[in-house]
Coordinates of N, CA, C and O and ligand atoms in Angstrom, one line a residue:
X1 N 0.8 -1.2 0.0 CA 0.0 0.0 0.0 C 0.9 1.2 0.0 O 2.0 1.3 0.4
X2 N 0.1 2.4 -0.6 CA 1.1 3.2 -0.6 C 1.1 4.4 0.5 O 2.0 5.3 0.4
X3 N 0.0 4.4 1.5 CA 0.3 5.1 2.5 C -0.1 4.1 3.6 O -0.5 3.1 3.1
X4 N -0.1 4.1 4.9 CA -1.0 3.5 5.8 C -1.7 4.0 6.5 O -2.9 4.0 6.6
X5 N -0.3 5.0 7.6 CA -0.8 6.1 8.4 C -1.3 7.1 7.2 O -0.7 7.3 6.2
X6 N -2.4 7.5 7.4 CA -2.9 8.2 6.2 C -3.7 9.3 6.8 O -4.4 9.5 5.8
X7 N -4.1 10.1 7.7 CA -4.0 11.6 8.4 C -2.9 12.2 9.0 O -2.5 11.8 10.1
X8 N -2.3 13.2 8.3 CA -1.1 13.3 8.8 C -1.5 15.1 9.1 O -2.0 15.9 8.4
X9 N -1.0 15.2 10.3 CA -1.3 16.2 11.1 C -0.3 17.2 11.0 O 0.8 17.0 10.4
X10 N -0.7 18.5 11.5 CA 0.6 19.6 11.0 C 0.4 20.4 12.5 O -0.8 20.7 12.7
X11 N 1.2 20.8 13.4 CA 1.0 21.4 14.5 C 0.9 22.8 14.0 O 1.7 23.1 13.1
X12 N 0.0 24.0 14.5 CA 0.0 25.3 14.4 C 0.9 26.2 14.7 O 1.7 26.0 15.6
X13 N 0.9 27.0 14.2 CA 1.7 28.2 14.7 C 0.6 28.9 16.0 O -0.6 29.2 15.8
X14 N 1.1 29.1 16.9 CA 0.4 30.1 18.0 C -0.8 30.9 17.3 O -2.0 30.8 17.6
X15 N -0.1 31.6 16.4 CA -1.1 32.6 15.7 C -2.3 32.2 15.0 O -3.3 32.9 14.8
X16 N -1.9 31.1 14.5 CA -2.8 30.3 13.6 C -4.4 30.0 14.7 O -5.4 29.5 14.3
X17 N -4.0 30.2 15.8 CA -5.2 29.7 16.4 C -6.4 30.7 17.0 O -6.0 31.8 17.3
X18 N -7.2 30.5 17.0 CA -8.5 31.2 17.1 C -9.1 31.0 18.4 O -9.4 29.9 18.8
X19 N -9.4 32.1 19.2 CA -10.5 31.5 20.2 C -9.7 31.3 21.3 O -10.3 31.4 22.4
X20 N -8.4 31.2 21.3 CA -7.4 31.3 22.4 C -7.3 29.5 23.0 O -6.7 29.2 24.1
X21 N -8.0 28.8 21.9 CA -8.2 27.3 22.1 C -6.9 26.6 22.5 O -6.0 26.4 21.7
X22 N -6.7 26.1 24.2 CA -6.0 25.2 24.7 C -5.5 24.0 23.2 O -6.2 23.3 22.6
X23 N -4.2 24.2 23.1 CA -4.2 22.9 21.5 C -2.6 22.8 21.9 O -1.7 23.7 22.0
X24 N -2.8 20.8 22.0 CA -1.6 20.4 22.4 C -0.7 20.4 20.7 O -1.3 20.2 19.6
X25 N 0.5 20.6 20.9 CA 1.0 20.2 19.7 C 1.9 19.3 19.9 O 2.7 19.1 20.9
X26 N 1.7 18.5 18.6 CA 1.8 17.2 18.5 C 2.7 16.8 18.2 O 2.8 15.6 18.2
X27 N 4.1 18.0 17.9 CA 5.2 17.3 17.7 C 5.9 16.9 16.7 O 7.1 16.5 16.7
X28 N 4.7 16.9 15.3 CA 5.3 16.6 14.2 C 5.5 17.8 13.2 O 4.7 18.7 13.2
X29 N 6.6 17.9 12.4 CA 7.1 19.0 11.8 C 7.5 20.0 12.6 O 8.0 19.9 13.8
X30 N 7.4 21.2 11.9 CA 8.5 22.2 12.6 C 7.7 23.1 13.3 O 8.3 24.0 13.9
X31 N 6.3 23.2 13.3 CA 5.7 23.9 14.2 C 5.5 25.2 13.8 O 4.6 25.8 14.6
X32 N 5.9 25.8 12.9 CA 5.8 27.5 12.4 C 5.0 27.4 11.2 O 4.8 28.4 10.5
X33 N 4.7 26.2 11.0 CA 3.9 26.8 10.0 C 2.4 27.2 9.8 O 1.7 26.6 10.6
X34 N 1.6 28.4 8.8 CA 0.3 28.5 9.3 C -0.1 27.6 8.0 O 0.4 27.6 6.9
X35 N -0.9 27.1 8.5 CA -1.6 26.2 7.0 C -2.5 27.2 6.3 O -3.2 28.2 6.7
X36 N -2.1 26.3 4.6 CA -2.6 27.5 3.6 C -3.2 26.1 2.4 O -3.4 24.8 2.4
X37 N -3.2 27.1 1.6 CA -4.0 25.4 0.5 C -2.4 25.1 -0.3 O -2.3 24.1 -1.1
X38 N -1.3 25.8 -0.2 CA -0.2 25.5 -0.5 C 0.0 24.1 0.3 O 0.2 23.1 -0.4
X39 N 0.0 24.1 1.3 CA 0.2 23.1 2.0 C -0.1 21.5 1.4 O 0.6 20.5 1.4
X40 N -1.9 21.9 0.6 CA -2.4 20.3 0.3 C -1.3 19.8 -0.7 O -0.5 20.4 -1.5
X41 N -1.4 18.7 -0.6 CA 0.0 17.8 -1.4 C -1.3 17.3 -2.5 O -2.5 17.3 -2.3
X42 N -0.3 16.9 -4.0 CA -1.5 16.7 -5.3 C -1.1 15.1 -4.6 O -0.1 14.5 -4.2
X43 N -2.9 14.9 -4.8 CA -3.6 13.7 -4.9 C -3.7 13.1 -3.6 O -3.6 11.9 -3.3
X44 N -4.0 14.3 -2.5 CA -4.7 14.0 -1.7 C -6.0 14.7 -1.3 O -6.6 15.4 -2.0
X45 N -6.5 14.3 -0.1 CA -7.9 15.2 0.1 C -7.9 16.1 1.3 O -7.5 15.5 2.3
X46 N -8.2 17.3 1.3 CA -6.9 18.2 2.2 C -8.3 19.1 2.8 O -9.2 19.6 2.2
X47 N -8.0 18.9 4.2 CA -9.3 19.5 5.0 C -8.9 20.3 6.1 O -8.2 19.8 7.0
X48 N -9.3 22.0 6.2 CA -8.6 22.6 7.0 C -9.8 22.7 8.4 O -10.7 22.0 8.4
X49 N -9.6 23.5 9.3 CA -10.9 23.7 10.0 C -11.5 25.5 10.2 O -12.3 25.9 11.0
X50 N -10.7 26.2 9.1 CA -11.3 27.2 9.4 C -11.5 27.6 8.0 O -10.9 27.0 7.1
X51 N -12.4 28.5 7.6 CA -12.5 29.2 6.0 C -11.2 29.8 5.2 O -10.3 30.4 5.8
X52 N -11.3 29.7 4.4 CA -9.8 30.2 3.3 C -8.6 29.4 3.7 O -7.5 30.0 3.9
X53 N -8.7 27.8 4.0 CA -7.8 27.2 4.2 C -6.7 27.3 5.2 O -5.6 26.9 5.1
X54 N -7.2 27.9 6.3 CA -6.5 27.7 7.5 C -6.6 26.8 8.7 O -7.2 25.7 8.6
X55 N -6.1 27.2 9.6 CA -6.4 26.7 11.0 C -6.2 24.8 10.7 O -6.0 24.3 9.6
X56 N -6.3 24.3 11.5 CA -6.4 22.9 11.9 C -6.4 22.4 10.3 O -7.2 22.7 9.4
X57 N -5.2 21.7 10.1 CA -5.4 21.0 8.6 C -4.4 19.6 8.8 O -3.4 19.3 9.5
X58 N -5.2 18.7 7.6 CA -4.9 17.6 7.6 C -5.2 17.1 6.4 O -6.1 17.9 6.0
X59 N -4.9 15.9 5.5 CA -5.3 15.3 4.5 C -4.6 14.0 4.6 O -3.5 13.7 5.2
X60 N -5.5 13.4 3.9 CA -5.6 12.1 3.1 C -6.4 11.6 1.9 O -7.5 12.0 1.6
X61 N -5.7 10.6 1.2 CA -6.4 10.1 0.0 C -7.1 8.8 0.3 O -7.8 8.3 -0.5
X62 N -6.9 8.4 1.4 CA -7.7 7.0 2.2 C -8.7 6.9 3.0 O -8.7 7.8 3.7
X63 N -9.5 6.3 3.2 CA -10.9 5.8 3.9 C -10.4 6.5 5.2 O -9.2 6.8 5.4
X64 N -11.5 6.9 6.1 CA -11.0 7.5 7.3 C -12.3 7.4 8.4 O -13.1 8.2 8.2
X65 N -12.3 6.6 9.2 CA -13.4 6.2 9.5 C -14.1 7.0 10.4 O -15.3 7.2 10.5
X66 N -12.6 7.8 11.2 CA -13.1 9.0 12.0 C -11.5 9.9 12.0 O -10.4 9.7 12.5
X67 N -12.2 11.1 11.2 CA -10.7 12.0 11.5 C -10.2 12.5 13.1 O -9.5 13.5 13.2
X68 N -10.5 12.0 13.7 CA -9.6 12.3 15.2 C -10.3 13.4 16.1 O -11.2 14.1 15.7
X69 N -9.9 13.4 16.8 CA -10.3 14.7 17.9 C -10.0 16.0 17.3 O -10.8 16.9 17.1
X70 N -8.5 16.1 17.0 CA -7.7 17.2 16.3 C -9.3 17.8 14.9 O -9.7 18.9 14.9
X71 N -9.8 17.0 14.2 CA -10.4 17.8 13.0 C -11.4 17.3 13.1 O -12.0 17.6 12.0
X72 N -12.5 16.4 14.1 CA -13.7 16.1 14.6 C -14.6 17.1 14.4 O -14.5 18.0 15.3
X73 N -15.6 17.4 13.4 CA -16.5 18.3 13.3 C -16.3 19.6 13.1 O -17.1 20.5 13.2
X74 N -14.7 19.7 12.8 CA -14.0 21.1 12.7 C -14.3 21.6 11.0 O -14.8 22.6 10.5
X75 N -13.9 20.5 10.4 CA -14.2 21.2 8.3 C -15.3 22.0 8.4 O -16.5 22.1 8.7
X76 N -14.1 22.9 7.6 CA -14.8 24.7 7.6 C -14.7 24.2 6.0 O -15.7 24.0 5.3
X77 N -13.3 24.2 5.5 CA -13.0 24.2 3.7 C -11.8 23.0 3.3 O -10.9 22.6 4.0
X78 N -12.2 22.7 1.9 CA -11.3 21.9 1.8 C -11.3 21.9 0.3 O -12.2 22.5 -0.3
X79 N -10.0 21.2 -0.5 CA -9.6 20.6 -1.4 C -9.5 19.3 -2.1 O -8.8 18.5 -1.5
X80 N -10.1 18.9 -3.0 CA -9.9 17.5 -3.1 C -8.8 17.6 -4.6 O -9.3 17.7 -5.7
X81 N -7.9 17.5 -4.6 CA -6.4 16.9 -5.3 C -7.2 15.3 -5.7 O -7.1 15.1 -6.9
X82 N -7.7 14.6 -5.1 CA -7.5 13.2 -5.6 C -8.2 13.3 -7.2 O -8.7 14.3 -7.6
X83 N -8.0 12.0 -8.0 CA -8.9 12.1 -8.9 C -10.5 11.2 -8.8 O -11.1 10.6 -9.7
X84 N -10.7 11.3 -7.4 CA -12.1 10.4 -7.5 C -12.8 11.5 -6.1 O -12.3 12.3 -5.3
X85 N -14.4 10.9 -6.5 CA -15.2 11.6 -5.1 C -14.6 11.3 -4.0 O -14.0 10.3 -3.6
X86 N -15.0 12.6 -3.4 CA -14.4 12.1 -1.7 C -15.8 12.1 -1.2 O -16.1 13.3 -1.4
X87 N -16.7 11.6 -0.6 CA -18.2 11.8 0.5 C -18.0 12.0 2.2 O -17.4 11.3 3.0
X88 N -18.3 12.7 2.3 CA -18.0 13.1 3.7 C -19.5 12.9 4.5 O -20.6 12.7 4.0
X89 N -19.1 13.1 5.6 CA -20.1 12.1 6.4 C -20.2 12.6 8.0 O -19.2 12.9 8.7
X90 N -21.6 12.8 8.6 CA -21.5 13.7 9.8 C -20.9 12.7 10.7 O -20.4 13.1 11.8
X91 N -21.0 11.4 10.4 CA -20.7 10.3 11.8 C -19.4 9.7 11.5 O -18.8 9.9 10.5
X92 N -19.0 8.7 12.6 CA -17.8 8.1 11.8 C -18.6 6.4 11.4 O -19.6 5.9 11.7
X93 N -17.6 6.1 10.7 CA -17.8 4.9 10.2 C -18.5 5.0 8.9 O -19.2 4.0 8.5
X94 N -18.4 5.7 8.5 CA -19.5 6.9 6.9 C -20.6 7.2 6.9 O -21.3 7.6 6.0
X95 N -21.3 6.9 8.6 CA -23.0 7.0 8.9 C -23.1 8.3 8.4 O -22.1 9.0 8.2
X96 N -24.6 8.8 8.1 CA -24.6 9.9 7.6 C -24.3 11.2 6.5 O -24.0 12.4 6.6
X97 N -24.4 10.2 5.4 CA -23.6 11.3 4.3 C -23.8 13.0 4.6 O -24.7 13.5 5.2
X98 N -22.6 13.7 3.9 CA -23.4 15.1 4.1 C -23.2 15.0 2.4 O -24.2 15.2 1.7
X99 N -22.4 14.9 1.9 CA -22.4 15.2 0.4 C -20.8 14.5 -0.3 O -19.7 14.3 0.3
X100 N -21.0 14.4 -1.4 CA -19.5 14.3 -2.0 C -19.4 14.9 -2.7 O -20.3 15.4 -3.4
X101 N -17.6 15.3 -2.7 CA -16.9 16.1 -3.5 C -16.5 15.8 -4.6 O -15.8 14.8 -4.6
X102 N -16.7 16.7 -6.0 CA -16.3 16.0 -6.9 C -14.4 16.0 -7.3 O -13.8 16.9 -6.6
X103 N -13.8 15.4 -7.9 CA -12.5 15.6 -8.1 C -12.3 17.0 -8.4 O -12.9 17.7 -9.2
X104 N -11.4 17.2 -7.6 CA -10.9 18.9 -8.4 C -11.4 19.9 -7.1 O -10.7 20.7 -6.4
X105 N -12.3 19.6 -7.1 CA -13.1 20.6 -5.8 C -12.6 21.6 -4.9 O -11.6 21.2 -4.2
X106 N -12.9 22.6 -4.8 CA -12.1 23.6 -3.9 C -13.2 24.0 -3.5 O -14.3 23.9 -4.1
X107 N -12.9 24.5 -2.4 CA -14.7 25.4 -1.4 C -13.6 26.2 -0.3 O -13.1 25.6 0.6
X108 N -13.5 27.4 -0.7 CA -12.8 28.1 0.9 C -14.3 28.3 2.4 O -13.9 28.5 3.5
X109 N -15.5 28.2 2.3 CA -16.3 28.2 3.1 C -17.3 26.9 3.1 O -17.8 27.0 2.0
X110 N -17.6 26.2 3.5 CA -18.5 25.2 3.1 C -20.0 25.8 3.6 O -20.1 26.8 4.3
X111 N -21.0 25.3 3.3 CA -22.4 25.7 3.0 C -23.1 25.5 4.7 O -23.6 24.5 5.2
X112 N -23.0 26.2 5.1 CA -23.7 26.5 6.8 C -24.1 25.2 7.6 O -23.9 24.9 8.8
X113 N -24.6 24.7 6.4 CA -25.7 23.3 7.2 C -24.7 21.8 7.0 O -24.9 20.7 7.5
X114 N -23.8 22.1 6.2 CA -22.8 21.1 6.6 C -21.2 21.3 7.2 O -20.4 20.4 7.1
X115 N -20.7 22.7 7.8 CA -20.1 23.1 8.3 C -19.5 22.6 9.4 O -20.3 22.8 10.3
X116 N -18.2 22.0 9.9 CA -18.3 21.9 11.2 C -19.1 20.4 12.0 O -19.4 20.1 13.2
X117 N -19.3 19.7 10.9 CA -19.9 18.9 11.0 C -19.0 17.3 10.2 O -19.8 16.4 9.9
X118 N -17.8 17.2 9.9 CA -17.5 16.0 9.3 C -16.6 15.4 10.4 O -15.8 16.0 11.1
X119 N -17.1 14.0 10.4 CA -16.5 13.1 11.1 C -15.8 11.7 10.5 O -15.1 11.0 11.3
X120 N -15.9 11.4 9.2 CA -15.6 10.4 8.7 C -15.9 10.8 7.4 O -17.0 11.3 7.3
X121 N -15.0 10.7 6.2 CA -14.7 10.4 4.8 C -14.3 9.2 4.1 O -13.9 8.2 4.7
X122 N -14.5 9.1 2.7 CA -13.8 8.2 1.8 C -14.0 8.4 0.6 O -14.6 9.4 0.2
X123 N -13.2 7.4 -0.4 CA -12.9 7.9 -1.7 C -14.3 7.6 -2.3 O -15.0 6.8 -1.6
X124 N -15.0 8.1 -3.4 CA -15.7 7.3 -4.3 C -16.9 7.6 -3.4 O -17.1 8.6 -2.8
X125 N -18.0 6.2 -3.5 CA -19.6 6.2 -3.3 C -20.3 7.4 -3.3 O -20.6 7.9 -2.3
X126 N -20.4 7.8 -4.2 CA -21.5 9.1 -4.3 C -22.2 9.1 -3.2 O -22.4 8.0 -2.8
X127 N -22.7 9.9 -2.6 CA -24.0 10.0 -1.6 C -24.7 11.4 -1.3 O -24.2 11.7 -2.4
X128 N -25.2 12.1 -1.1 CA -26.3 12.9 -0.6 C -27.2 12.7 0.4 O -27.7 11.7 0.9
X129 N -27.2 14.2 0.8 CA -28.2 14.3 2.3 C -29.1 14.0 2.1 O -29.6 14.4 1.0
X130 N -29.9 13.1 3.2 CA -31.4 12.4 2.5 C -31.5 13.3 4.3 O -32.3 12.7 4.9
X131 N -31.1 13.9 4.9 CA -32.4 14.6 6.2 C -32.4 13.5 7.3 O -33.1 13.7 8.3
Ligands
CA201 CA1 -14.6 25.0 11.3

């Protein structure tokens, strides 16, 4: 396979953070950086937690059954780099579609009612909010 560990986390810069939110950092990378959509790597699926690609960011191109505490209900905006749908999902385990993304996809704000609200992703299965 060609990734395994497949959410890979990016610790914030101080500044980067909002709200004055207690946030352990994690230790991986160098710590200064503020995430930007520069950041998303091609041919993955790149989810930040605040609008215009900031704040709390992570990607992957693999199934994810629950993105973690770190980005739990946090997707504000994202990218999808891969070349297939990504469907995102209010629960984990892919309970609850909210919608999928088509390849290519860029959204710097996502739409109110699915905001703040993703807990689990994957590639492919079309889905839509059925309420
Ligand atoms: Ca958010």
């Amino acid at each position: 396979m060609r990734k395994k560990m497949t959410v890979r986390l990016r610790p914030l810069a101080a500044a980067a953070l909002t709200l004055g939110a207690a946030f352990a950092m994690t230790g991986l990378g160098g710590g200064a950086a503020v995430a930007a959509d520069t950041d998303c790597p091609a041919q993955e699926f790149c989810l930040w937690a605040d609008p215009g690609f900031t704040g709390r960011f992570a990607y992957s191109s693999e199934p994810q059954a629950n993105v973690g505490d770190y980005m739990n209900d946090r997707m504000t905006s994202y990218w999808n780099r891969t070349d297939n749908w990504i469907s995102l999902y209010m629960d984990d385990n892919f309970e609850v579609c909210l919608y999928s993304v088509a390849p290519g996809d860029k959204v710097s704000d996502m739409p109110s009612w699915a905001n703040d609200a993703t807990t689990s992703f994957r590639p492919g299965r079309f889905c839509r909010w059925t309420g």
